[in-house]
Amino acid sequence: MRIRSVVALVAVLSLAACSGDTGPLSTDVLPDQPAVTQTAPPAETAPAPNCNPRASLRPAGSLPAPGDMPAGSYMETIRKRGRLVLGTSQDTLLFSSRNPFTGKIEGFDVDMGRQIAEAIFGDADKIQIKVIAYDKRVSSAADGSVDIVADTMTANCDRWQDVNFSSIYYEAGQKVLVSSSSKAKRIEDLGGQKVCSAAGSTSYENIGKVKSSKPVIGVAKPAFGDCLVAFQRNEVQGISTDDTILAGMASQDPYAKVIGPRFTEEPYAMAMSQAHPEFARFVNAVLARNRADGTWKKTYDKWLGDFGAAPEPPKAQYQ
């Protein structure tokens, strides 16, 4: 079992102010952002563009050999630089969190990035992790601050306007975490109460769409680790995000439980700049290979196997 103690969790959270490096390569950590408490946005928002957010760019063909990237491609630019820059968080348990014993950021999402680095260099360690806030995931990919973002990021039509997404690599759905003594059975039972989620996440937006007798009060924090601290201090009555992330939180807190059915679909994809469509095609070729050769399943078993047998990986859809 990969369940750590609550003390270890506190160590992870206390390290959040440290550098975001996972190895000898240099790194750049963004400063913490102030928390915001407000009612989550209402459901009456402008309609999203009509698209299939799961459909990505089709791979161009077979993968080039590691170290031999096509001339003029963005993959060649990355190879010449000597490292892939991955944007992610450092406190999303099981997906991208700092190991309190090694100081390295690790998890399912980090391994997704490492697999791209391995395909480019033949060496998964040639990766630099840049810790980014949840509400900077789209902008960091769009402006080239990072090469790729893998950070429990839902592909949706609004975001497709600003970035290219890979094919879907994980299927999640939103639930809510509450105190083990709570009488609530689902998020609708938390009307009039405070529920925390990360600023800039679709999870936070979805809180405002919950129909209950009283509006659920959305509380936005810079990261889900901050939500967990607020929950443990009784500043909020719940945390709402994707089910697997919540399961990781609940494994760290014996006084918490995850309730209710999934009330959203959250297809995870990696985000990249639209300036380099060949890179998105390359990433999709790596994902296709990893689905076929069992790498995806091994990655699932490594990080999420405590929650049961690995499902079939999400099938790729292309434009």
mmCIF file of C-alpha atoms in Angstrom:
data_model
loop_
_atom_site.group_PDB
_atom_site.id
_atom_site.type_symbol
_atom_site.label_atom_id
_atom_site.label_comp_id
_atom_site.label_asym_id
_atom_site.label_seq_id
_atom_site.Cartn_x
_atom_site.Cartn_y
_atom_site.Cartn_z
ATOM 1 C CA MET A 1 0.000 0.000 0.000
ATOM 2 C CA ARG A 2 1.186 3.494 -0.777
ATOM 3 C CA ILE A 3 -0.771 5.226 2.009
ATOM 4 C CA ARG A 4 1.389 7.575 4.063
ATOM 5 C CA SER A 5 0.762 9.094 7.465
ATOM 6 C CA VAL A 6 -0.894 12.422 8.140
ATOM 7 C CA VAL A 7 2.471 13.590 9.442
ATOM 8 C CA ALA A 8 3.958 12.857 6.039
ATOM 9 C CA LEU A 9 1.201 14.893 4.425
ATOM 10 C CA VAL A 10 2.030 17.854 6.626
ATOM 11 C CA ALA A 11 5.626 17.484 5.506
ATOM 12 C CA VAL A 12 4.511 17.573 1.877
ATOM 13 C CA LEU A 13 2.491 20.712 2.439
ATOM 14 C CA SER A 14 5.268 22.426 4.361
ATOM 15 C CA LEU A 15 7.622 21.746 1.477
ATOM 16 C CA ALA A 16 5.339 23.604 -0.901
ATOM 17 C CA ALA A 17 7.414 26.737 -0.473
ATOM 18 C CA CYS A 18 10.611 24.911 -1.520
ATOM 19 C CA SER A 19 12.022 24.669 -5.026
ATOM 20 C CA GLY A 20 10.150 22.613 -7.602
ATOM 21 C CA ASP A 21 13.136 20.604 -8.861
ATOM 22 C CA THR A 22 13.017 16.836 -9.062
ATOM 23 C CA GLY A 23 16.648 16.341 -9.940
ATOM 24 C CA PRO A 24 19.865 18.129 -10.813
ATOM 25 C CA LEU A 25 18.282 20.296 -13.511
ATOM 26 C CA SER A 26 17.335 23.890 -12.730
ATOM 27 C CA THR A 27 13.730 24.779 -11.977
ATOM 28 C CA ASP A 28 11.416 27.724 -11.584
ATOM 29 C CA VAL A 29 8.707 27.782 -8.918
ATOM 30 C CA LEU A 30 5.883 30.258 -9.035
ATOM 31 C CA PRO A 31 5.054 32.142 -5.835
ATOM 32 C CA ASP A 32 1.972 31.246 -3.818
ATOM 33 C CA GLN A 33 -1.217 33.087 -4.696
ATOM 34 C CA PRO A 34 -3.628 34.491 -2.115
ATOM 35 C CA ALA A 35 -6.747 32.499 -1.375
ATOM 36 C CA VAL A 36 -10.104 33.725 -2.576
ATOM 37 C CA THR A 37 -13.419 32.950 -0.908
ATOM 38 C CA GLN A 38 -16.502 33.563 -2.983
ATOM 39 C CA THR A 39 -19.623 31.945 -4.318
ATOM 40 C CA ALA A 40 -18.735 29.751 -7.267
ATOM 41 C CA PRO A 41 -19.815 31.103 -10.658
ATOM 42 C CA PRO A 42 -23.411 30.357 -11.616
ATOM 43 C CA ALA A 43 -24.339 27.889 -14.296
ATOM 44 C CA GLU A 44 -25.621 30.640 -16.614
ATOM 45 C CA THR A 45 -22.322 31.255 -18.426
ATOM 46 C CA ALA A 46 -21.601 31.754 -22.094
ATOM 47 C CA PRO A 47 -21.898 28.476 -24.012
ATOM 48 C CA ALA A 48 -18.649 26.716 -24.863
ATOM 49 C CA PRO A 49 -17.693 26.393 -28.522
ATOM 50 C CA ASN A 50 -19.043 23.320 -30.250
ATOM 51 C CA CYS A 51 -16.275 20.725 -30.365
ATOM 52 C CA ASN A 52 -15.318 17.233 -29.303
ATOM 53 C CA PRO A 53 -12.801 18.006 -26.547
ATOM 54 C CA ARG A 54 -11.578 14.398 -26.584
ATOM 55 C CA ALA A 55 -10.501 14.534 -30.240
ATOM 56 C CA SER A 56 -6.832 15.448 -30.638
ATOM 57 C CA LEU A 57 -4.369 15.670 -33.524
ATOM 58 C CA ARG A 58 -3.664 12.358 -35.226
ATOM 59 C CA PRO A 59 -0.091 11.029 -34.980
ATOM 60 C CA ALA A 60 1.842 11.680 -38.180
ATOM 61 C CA GLY A 61 3.363 8.201 -38.327
ATOM 62 C CA SER A 62 5.777 5.994 -36.468
ATOM 63 C CA LEU A 63 7.863 7.501 -33.700
ATOM 64 C CA PRO A 64 11.397 8.636 -34.532
ATOM 65 C CA ALA A 65 14.220 7.002 -32.629
ATOM 66 C CA PRO A 66 15.092 8.738 -29.339
ATOM 67 C CA GLY A 67 17.758 11.378 -29.907
ATOM 68 C CA ASP A 68 16.938 11.621 -33.622
ATOM 69 C CA MET A 69 14.097 14.122 -33.799
ATOM 70 C CA PRO A 70 12.931 15.577 -37.147
ATOM 71 C CA ALA A 71 14.907 18.665 -38.175
ATOM 72 C CA GLY A 72 13.026 21.897 -37.498
ATOM 73 C CA SER A 73 10.509 20.237 -35.180
ATOM 74 C CA TYR A 74 9.774 21.370 -31.659
ATOM 75 C CA MET A 75 10.989 17.992 -30.463
ATOM 76 C CA GLU A 76 14.381 18.849 -31.937
ATOM 77 C CA THR A 77 14.315 22.185 -30.093
ATOM 78 C CA ILE A 78 13.697 20.325 -26.835
ATOM 79 C CA ARG A 79 16.466 17.819 -27.628
ATOM 80 C CA LYS A 80 18.989 20.579 -28.263
ATOM 81 C CA ARG A 81 18.026 22.275 -24.987
ATOM 82 C CA GLY A 82 18.731 19.041 -23.159
ATOM 83 C CA ARG A 83 15.536 18.725 -21.124
ATOM 84 C CA LEU A 84 11.757 18.671 -21.373
ATOM 85 C CA VAL A 85 10.052 21.304 -19.214
ATOM 86 C CA LEU A 86 6.947 19.877 -17.556
ATOM 87 C CA GLY A 87 4.390 22.097 -15.849
ATOM 88 C CA THR A 88 2.560 20.473 -12.965
ATOM 89 C CA SER A 89 1.635 20.849 -9.287
ATOM 90 C CA GLN A 90 3.499 19.620 -6.237
ATOM 91 C CA ASP A 91 0.654 18.711 -3.892
ATOM 92 C CA THR A 92 -1.791 16.594 -5.900
ATOM 93 C CA LEU A 93 -1.377 13.261 -4.152
ATOM 94 C CA LEU A 94 -0.674 10.273 -6.409
ATOM 95 C CA PHE A 95 -0.586 12.465 -9.521
ATOM 96 C CA SER A 96 2.080 15.104 -8.842
ATOM 97 C CA SER A 97 3.145 15.539 -5.234
ATOM 98 C CA ARG A 98 6.437 16.058 -3.460
ATOM 99 C CA ASN A 99 7.808 12.968 -1.780
ATOM 100 C CA PRO A 100 8.607 14.138 1.783
ATOM 101 C CA PHE A 101 11.550 11.732 2.028
ATOM 102 C CA THR A 102 13.299 12.404 -1.296
ATOM 103 C CA GLY A 103 12.051 15.935 -2.023
ATOM 104 C CA LYS A 104 11.206 14.882 -5.585
ATOM 105 C CA ILE A 105 7.852 15.504 -7.258
ATOM 106 C CA GLU A 106 6.333 12.247 -8.437
ATOM 107 C CA GLY A 107 3.084 10.618 -9.469
ATOM 108 C CA PHE A 108 0.962 9.489 -12.392
ATOM 109 C CA ASP A 109 1.074 12.849 -14.191
ATOM 110 C CA VAL A 110 4.816 13.215 -13.662
ATOM 111 C CA ASP A 111 5.345 9.790 -15.211
ATOM 112 C CA MET A 112 3.279 10.884 -18.210
ATOM 113 C CA GLY A 113 5.806 13.683 -18.694
ATOM 114 C CA ARG A 114 8.767 11.392 -18.079
ATOM 115 C CA GLN A 115 7.533 9.076 -20.824
ATOM 116 C CA ILE A 116 7.583 11.971 -23.298
ATOM 117 C CA ALA A 117 11.130 12.849 -22.211
ATOM 118 C CA GLU A 118 12.191 9.239 -22.686
ATOM 119 C CA ALA A 119 10.754 9.228 -26.210
ATOM 120 C CA ILE A 120 12.736 12.370 -27.103
ATOM 121 C CA PHE A 121 16.025 11.635 -25.353
ATOM 122 C CA GLY A 122 16.004 7.954 -24.517
ATOM 123 C CA ASP A 123 16.307 9.136 -20.908
ATOM 124 C CA ALA A 124 13.256 9.817 -18.732
ATOM 125 C CA ASP A 125 15.371 11.809 -16.272
ATOM 126 C CA LYS A 126 15.978 14.617 -18.763
ATOM 127 C CA ILE A 127 13.003 16.497 -17.430
ATOM 128 C CA GLN A 128 12.660 19.753 -15.518
ATOM 129 C CA ILE A 129 9.574 20.234 -13.398
ATOM 130 C CA LYS A 130 8.161 23.727 -13.187
ATOM 131 C CA VAL A 131 5.569 24.052 -10.438
ATOM 132 C CA ILE A 132 2.615 26.078 -11.681
ATOM 133 C CA ALA A 133 -0.635 27.207 -10.082
ATOM 134 C CA TYR A 134 -3.855 25.550 -11.190
ATOM 135 C CA ASP A 135 -5.085 28.760 -12.789
ATOM 136 C CA LYS A 136 -1.824 29.077 -14.780
ATOM 137 C CA ARG A 137 -2.016 25.713 -16.510
ATOM 138 C CA VAL A 138 -3.546 27.010 -19.742
ATOM 139 C CA SER A 139 -1.460 30.177 -19.943
ATOM 140 C CA SER A 140 1.789 28.345 -19.153
ATOM 141 C CA ALA A 141 1.228 25.931 -22.026
ATOM 142 C CA ALA A 142 -0.047 28.633 -24.395
ATOM 143 C CA ASP A 143 2.837 31.071 -23.928
ATOM 144 C CA GLY A 144 5.596 28.467 -23.954
ATOM 145 C CA SER A 145 6.583 28.902 -20.306
ATOM 146 C CA VAL A 146 6.611 25.101 -20.245
ATOM 147 C CA ASP A 147 6.748 22.559 -23.049
ATOM 148 C CA ILE A 148 3.830 20.538 -21.765
ATOM 149 C CA VAL A 149 1.383 20.537 -18.847
ATOM 150 C CA ALA A 150 0.309 17.296 -17.162
ATOM 151 C CA ASP A 151 -1.654 18.288 -14.091
ATOM 152 C CA THR A 152 -5.026 16.529 -13.704
ATOM 153 C CA MET A 153 -6.209 18.875 -16.453
ATOM 154 C CA THR A 154 -9.629 18.416 -18.033
ATOM 155 C CA ALA A 155 -9.780 18.878 -21.793
ATOM 156 C CA ASN A 156 -12.735 21.073 -22.686
ATOM 157 C CA CYS A 157 -13.812 23.224 -25.598
ATOM 158 C CA ASP A 158 -13.028 26.533 -23.897
ATOM 159 C CA ARG A 159 -9.429 25.486 -23.261
ATOM 160 C CA TRP A 160 -9.043 24.099 -26.787
ATOM 161 C CA GLN A 161 -9.291 27.714 -27.992
ATOM 162 C CA ASP A 162 -5.944 28.469 -26.322
ATOM 163 C CA VAL A 163 -3.963 25.221 -26.308
ATOM 164 C CA ASN A 164 -3.616 21.903 -28.077
ATOM 165 C CA PHE A 165 -4.505 18.885 -25.977
ATOM 166 C CA SER A 166 -3.154 15.381 -26.281
ATOM 167 C CA SER A 167 -5.489 12.441 -26.562
ATOM 168 C CA ILE A 168 -7.138 11.540 -23.258
ATOM 169 C CA TYR A 169 -4.872 9.619 -20.894
ATOM 170 C CA TYR A 170 -7.150 9.300 -17.837
ATOM 171 C CA GLU A 171 -10.896 9.361 -17.139
ATOM 172 C CA ALA A 172 -11.947 10.961 -13.856
ATOM 173 C CA GLY A 173 -15.160 12.358 -12.402
ATOM 174 C CA GLN A 174 -15.929 14.886 -9.690
ATOM 175 C CA LYS A 175 -17.081 13.922 -6.195
ATOM 176 C CA VAL A 176 -16.858 15.588 -2.778
ATOM 177 C CA LEU A 177 -14.861 14.860 0.392
ATOM 178 C CA VAL A 178 -16.423 15.581 3.791
ATOM 179 C CA SER A 179 -15.836 14.798 7.441
ATOM 180 C CA SER A 180 -16.360 11.166 8.393
ATOM 181 C CA SER A 181 -19.068 12.382 10.798
ATOM 182 C CA SER A 182 -20.976 14.282 8.092
ATOM 183 C CA LYS A 183 -24.559 13.219 7.328
ATOM 184 C CA ALA A 184 -24.217 14.341 3.697
ATOM 185 C CA LYS A 185 -24.581 11.668 1.037
ATOM 186 C CA ARG A 186 -23.827 13.806 -2.031
ATOM 187 C CA ILE A 187 -22.735 17.352 -2.837
ATOM 188 C CA GLU A 188 -26.348 18.563 -3.077
ATOM 189 C CA ASP A 189 -26.618 17.966 0.671
ATOM 190 C CA LEU A 190 -24.026 20.702 1.301
ATOM 191 C CA GLY A 191 -26.244 23.630 0.300
ATOM 192 C CA GLY A 192 -25.324 26.748 2.271
ATOM 193 C CA GLN A 193 -21.974 25.229 3.291
ATOM 194 C CA LYS A 194 -18.430 25.985 2.124
ATOM 195 C CA VAL A 195 -16.797 23.617 -0.342
ATOM 196 C CA CYS A 196 -13.215 24.185 -1.455
ATOM 197 C CA SER A 197 -11.559 23.619 -4.820
ATOM 198 C CA ALA A 198 -8.518 24.920 -6.674
ATOM 199 C CA ALA A 199 -8.735 28.331 -8.308
ATOM 200 C CA GLY A 200 -8.828 28.054 -12.088
ATOM 201 C CA SER A 201 -10.010 24.441 -12.081
ATOM 202 C CA THR A 202 -13.126 23.068 -13.757
ATOM 203 C CA SER A 203 -13.892 21.502 -10.363
ATOM 204 C CA TYR A 204 -14.355 24.976 -8.881
ATOM 205 C CA GLU A 205 -16.590 26.033 -11.768
ATOM 206 C CA ASN A 206 -18.713 22.898 -11.361
ATOM 207 C CA ILE A 207 -19.514 23.743 -7.738
ATOM 208 C CA GLY A 208 -21.559 26.678 -9.010
ATOM 209 C CA LYS A 209 -23.639 24.350 -11.182
ATOM 210 C CA VAL A 210 -24.850 22.206 -8.285
ATOM 211 C CA LYS A 211 -28.599 22.508 -7.802
ATOM 212 C CA SER A 212 -29.552 22.432 -4.133
ATOM 213 C CA SER A 213 -32.016 24.141 -1.803
ATOM 214 C CA LYS A 214 -29.317 26.678 -0.931
ATOM 215 C CA PRO A 215 -26.297 27.513 -3.117
ATOM 216 C CA VAL A 216 -23.139 25.630 -2.268
ATOM 217 C CA ILE A 217 -20.532 28.257 -1.301
ATOM 218 C CA GLY A 218 -17.412 27.816 -3.397
ATOM 219 C CA VAL A 219 -14.057 28.585 -1.781
ATOM 220 C CA ALA A 220 -11.099 28.918 -4.161
ATOM 221 C CA LYS A 221 -7.580 28.159 -2.959
ATOM 222 C CA PRO A 222 -4.328 28.192 -4.949
ATOM 223 C CA ALA A 223 -3.990 24.390 -4.768
ATOM 224 C CA PHE A 224 -5.769 21.347 -3.390
ATOM 225 C CA GLY A 225 -3.199 21.030 -0.611
ATOM 226 C CA ASP A 226 -4.445 24.402 0.637
ATOM 227 C CA CYS A 227 -8.009 23.060 0.473
ATOM 228 C CA LEU A 228 -7.021 20.099 2.620
ATOM 229 C CA VAL A 229 -5.441 22.373 5.223
ATOM 230 C CA ALA A 230 -8.608 24.526 5.259
ATOM 231 C CA PHE A 231 -10.725 21.392 5.648
ATOM 232 C CA GLN A 232 -8.621 20.112 8.548
ATOM 233 C CA ARG A 233 -8.964 23.529 10.225
ATOM 234 C CA ASN A 234 -12.769 23.368 9.809
ATOM 235 C CA GLU A 235 -12.705 26.452 7.605
ATOM 236 C CA VAL A 236 -14.641 24.570 4.907
ATOM 237 C CA GLN A 237 -17.052 21.664 5.167
ATOM 238 C CA GLY A 238 -15.930 19.857 2.044
ATOM 239 C CA ILE A 239 -13.494 19.600 -0.861
ATOM 240 C CA SER A 240 -14.710 18.871 -4.364
ATOM 241 C CA THR A 241 -12.563 17.686 -7.238
ATOM 242 C CA ASP A 242 -11.869 14.535 -9.191
ATOM 243 C CA ASP A 243 -12.551 11.259 -7.434
ATOM 244 C CA THR A 244 -9.030 9.827 -7.562
ATOM 245 C CA ILE A 245 -7.496 13.010 -6.145
ATOM 246 C CA LEU A 246 -10.031 12.927 -3.315
ATOM 247 C CA ALA A 247 -9.247 9.276 -2.649
ATOM 248 C CA GLY A 248 -5.609 10.255 -2.202
ATOM 249 C CA MET A 249 -6.627 12.938 0.283
ATOM 250 C CA ALA A 250 -8.916 10.591 2.196
ATOM 251 C CA SER A 251 -6.087 8.062 2.499
ATOM 252 C CA GLN A 252 -4.132 10.727 4.370
ATOM 253 C CA ASP A 253 -6.912 11.768 6.737
ATOM 254 C CA PRO A 254 -8.741 9.158 8.877
ATOM 255 C CA TYR A 255 -11.459 11.720 9.644
ATOM 256 C CA ALA A 256 -12.463 12.225 6.000
ATOM 257 C CA LYS A 257 -14.536 10.273 3.485
ATOM 258 C CA VAL A 258 -15.533 10.632 -0.167
ATOM 259 C CA ILE A 259 -19.288 10.618 -0.837
ATOM 260 C CA GLY A 260 -21.781 10.492 -3.646
ATOM 261 C CA PRO A 261 -21.694 9.438 -7.294
ATOM 262 C CA ARG A 262 -19.601 11.211 -9.908
ATOM 263 C CA PHE A 263 -21.481 14.292 -11.041
ATOM 264 C CA THR A 264 -19.169 15.249 -13.915
ATOM 265 C CA GLU A 265 -16.900 13.647 -16.500
ATOM 266 C CA GLU A 266 -13.292 14.869 -16.371
ATOM 267 C CA PRO A 267 -11.167 13.561 -19.246
ATOM 268 C CA TYR A 268 -7.506 14.344 -18.508
ATOM 269 C CA ALA A 269 -5.165 15.405 -21.302
ATOM 270 C CA MET A 270 -1.772 17.079 -21.563
ATOM 271 C CA ALA A 271 -1.711 20.659 -22.844
ATOM 272 C CA MET A 272 0.772 22.204 -25.299
ATOM 273 C CA SER A 273 1.193 25.406 -27.267
ATOM 274 C CA GLN A 274 -0.782 25.643 -30.490
ATOM 275 C CA ALA A 275 2.391 26.955 -32.146
ATOM 276 C CA HIS A 276 3.765 23.404 -32.362
ATOM 277 C CA PRO A 277 1.105 20.985 -33.675
ATOM 278 C CA GLU A 278 3.832 18.490 -34.611
ATOM 279 C CA PHE A 279 4.648 18.179 -30.914
ATOM 280 C CA ALA A 280 1.028 17.290 -30.072
ATOM 281 C CA ARG A 281 1.097 14.630 -32.804
ATOM 282 C CA PHE A 282 4.351 13.266 -31.383
ATOM 283 C CA VAL A 283 2.913 13.142 -27.845
ATOM 284 C CA ASN A 284 -0.136 11.302 -29.157
ATOM 285 C CA ALA A 285 2.098 8.755 -30.876
ATOM 286 C CA VAL A 286 3.859 8.149 -27.538
ATOM 287 C CA LEU A 287 0.519 7.729 -25.760
ATOM 288 C CA ALA A 288 -0.717 5.339 -28.461
ATOM 289 C CA ARG A 289 2.402 3.206 -28.109
ATOM 290 C CA ASN A 290 2.114 3.174 -24.319
ATOM 291 C CA ARG A 291 -1.514 2.070 -24.437
ATOM 292 C CA ALA A 292 -0.579 -0.791 -26.738
ATOM 293 C CA ASP A 293 2.577 -2.061 -25.014
ATOM 294 C CA GLY A 294 1.254 -2.019 -21.440
ATOM 295 C CA THR A 295 3.164 1.057 -20.230
ATOM 296 C CA TRP A 296 -0.077 2.860 -19.358
ATOM 297 C CA LYS A 297 -1.277 -0.085 -17.279
ATOM 298 C CA LYS A 298 2.060 -0.325 -15.446
ATOM 299 C CA THR A 299 1.867 3.393 -14.653
ATOM 300 C CA TYR A 300 -1.681 3.002 -13.329
ATOM 301 C CA ASP A 301 -0.700 0.024 -11.181
ATOM 302 C CA LYS A 302 2.288 1.916 -9.788
ATOM 303 C CA TRP A 303 0.332 4.945 -8.577
ATOM 304 C CA LEU A 304 -3.344 3.989 -8.465
ATOM 305 C CA GLY A 305 -3.297 0.232 -8.002
ATOM 306 C CA ASP A 306 -4.446 0.542 -4.391
ATOM 307 C CA PHE A 307 -7.887 1.514 -5.727
ATOM 308 C CA GLY A 308 -8.342 -1.678 -7.740
ATOM 309 C CA ALA A 309 -7.325 -3.293 -10.995
ATOM 310 C CA ALA A 310 -6.364 -0.997 -13.846
ATOM 311 C CA PRO A 311 -9.214 -0.260 -16.259
ATOM 312 C CA GLU A 312 -8.700 -0.198 -19.984
ATOM 313 C CA PRO A 313 -6.865 3.002 -20.935
ATOM 314 C CA PRO A 314 -9.024 5.658 -22.599
ATOM 315 C CA LYS A 315 -9.289 5.067 -26.321
ATOM 316 C CA ALA A 316 -7.747 7.770 -28.459
ATOM 317 C CA GLN A 317 -10.012 9.977 -30.543
ATOM 318 C CA TYR A 318 -8.636 12.131 -33.336
ATOM 319 C CA GLN A 319 -9.877 15.100 -35.292
#
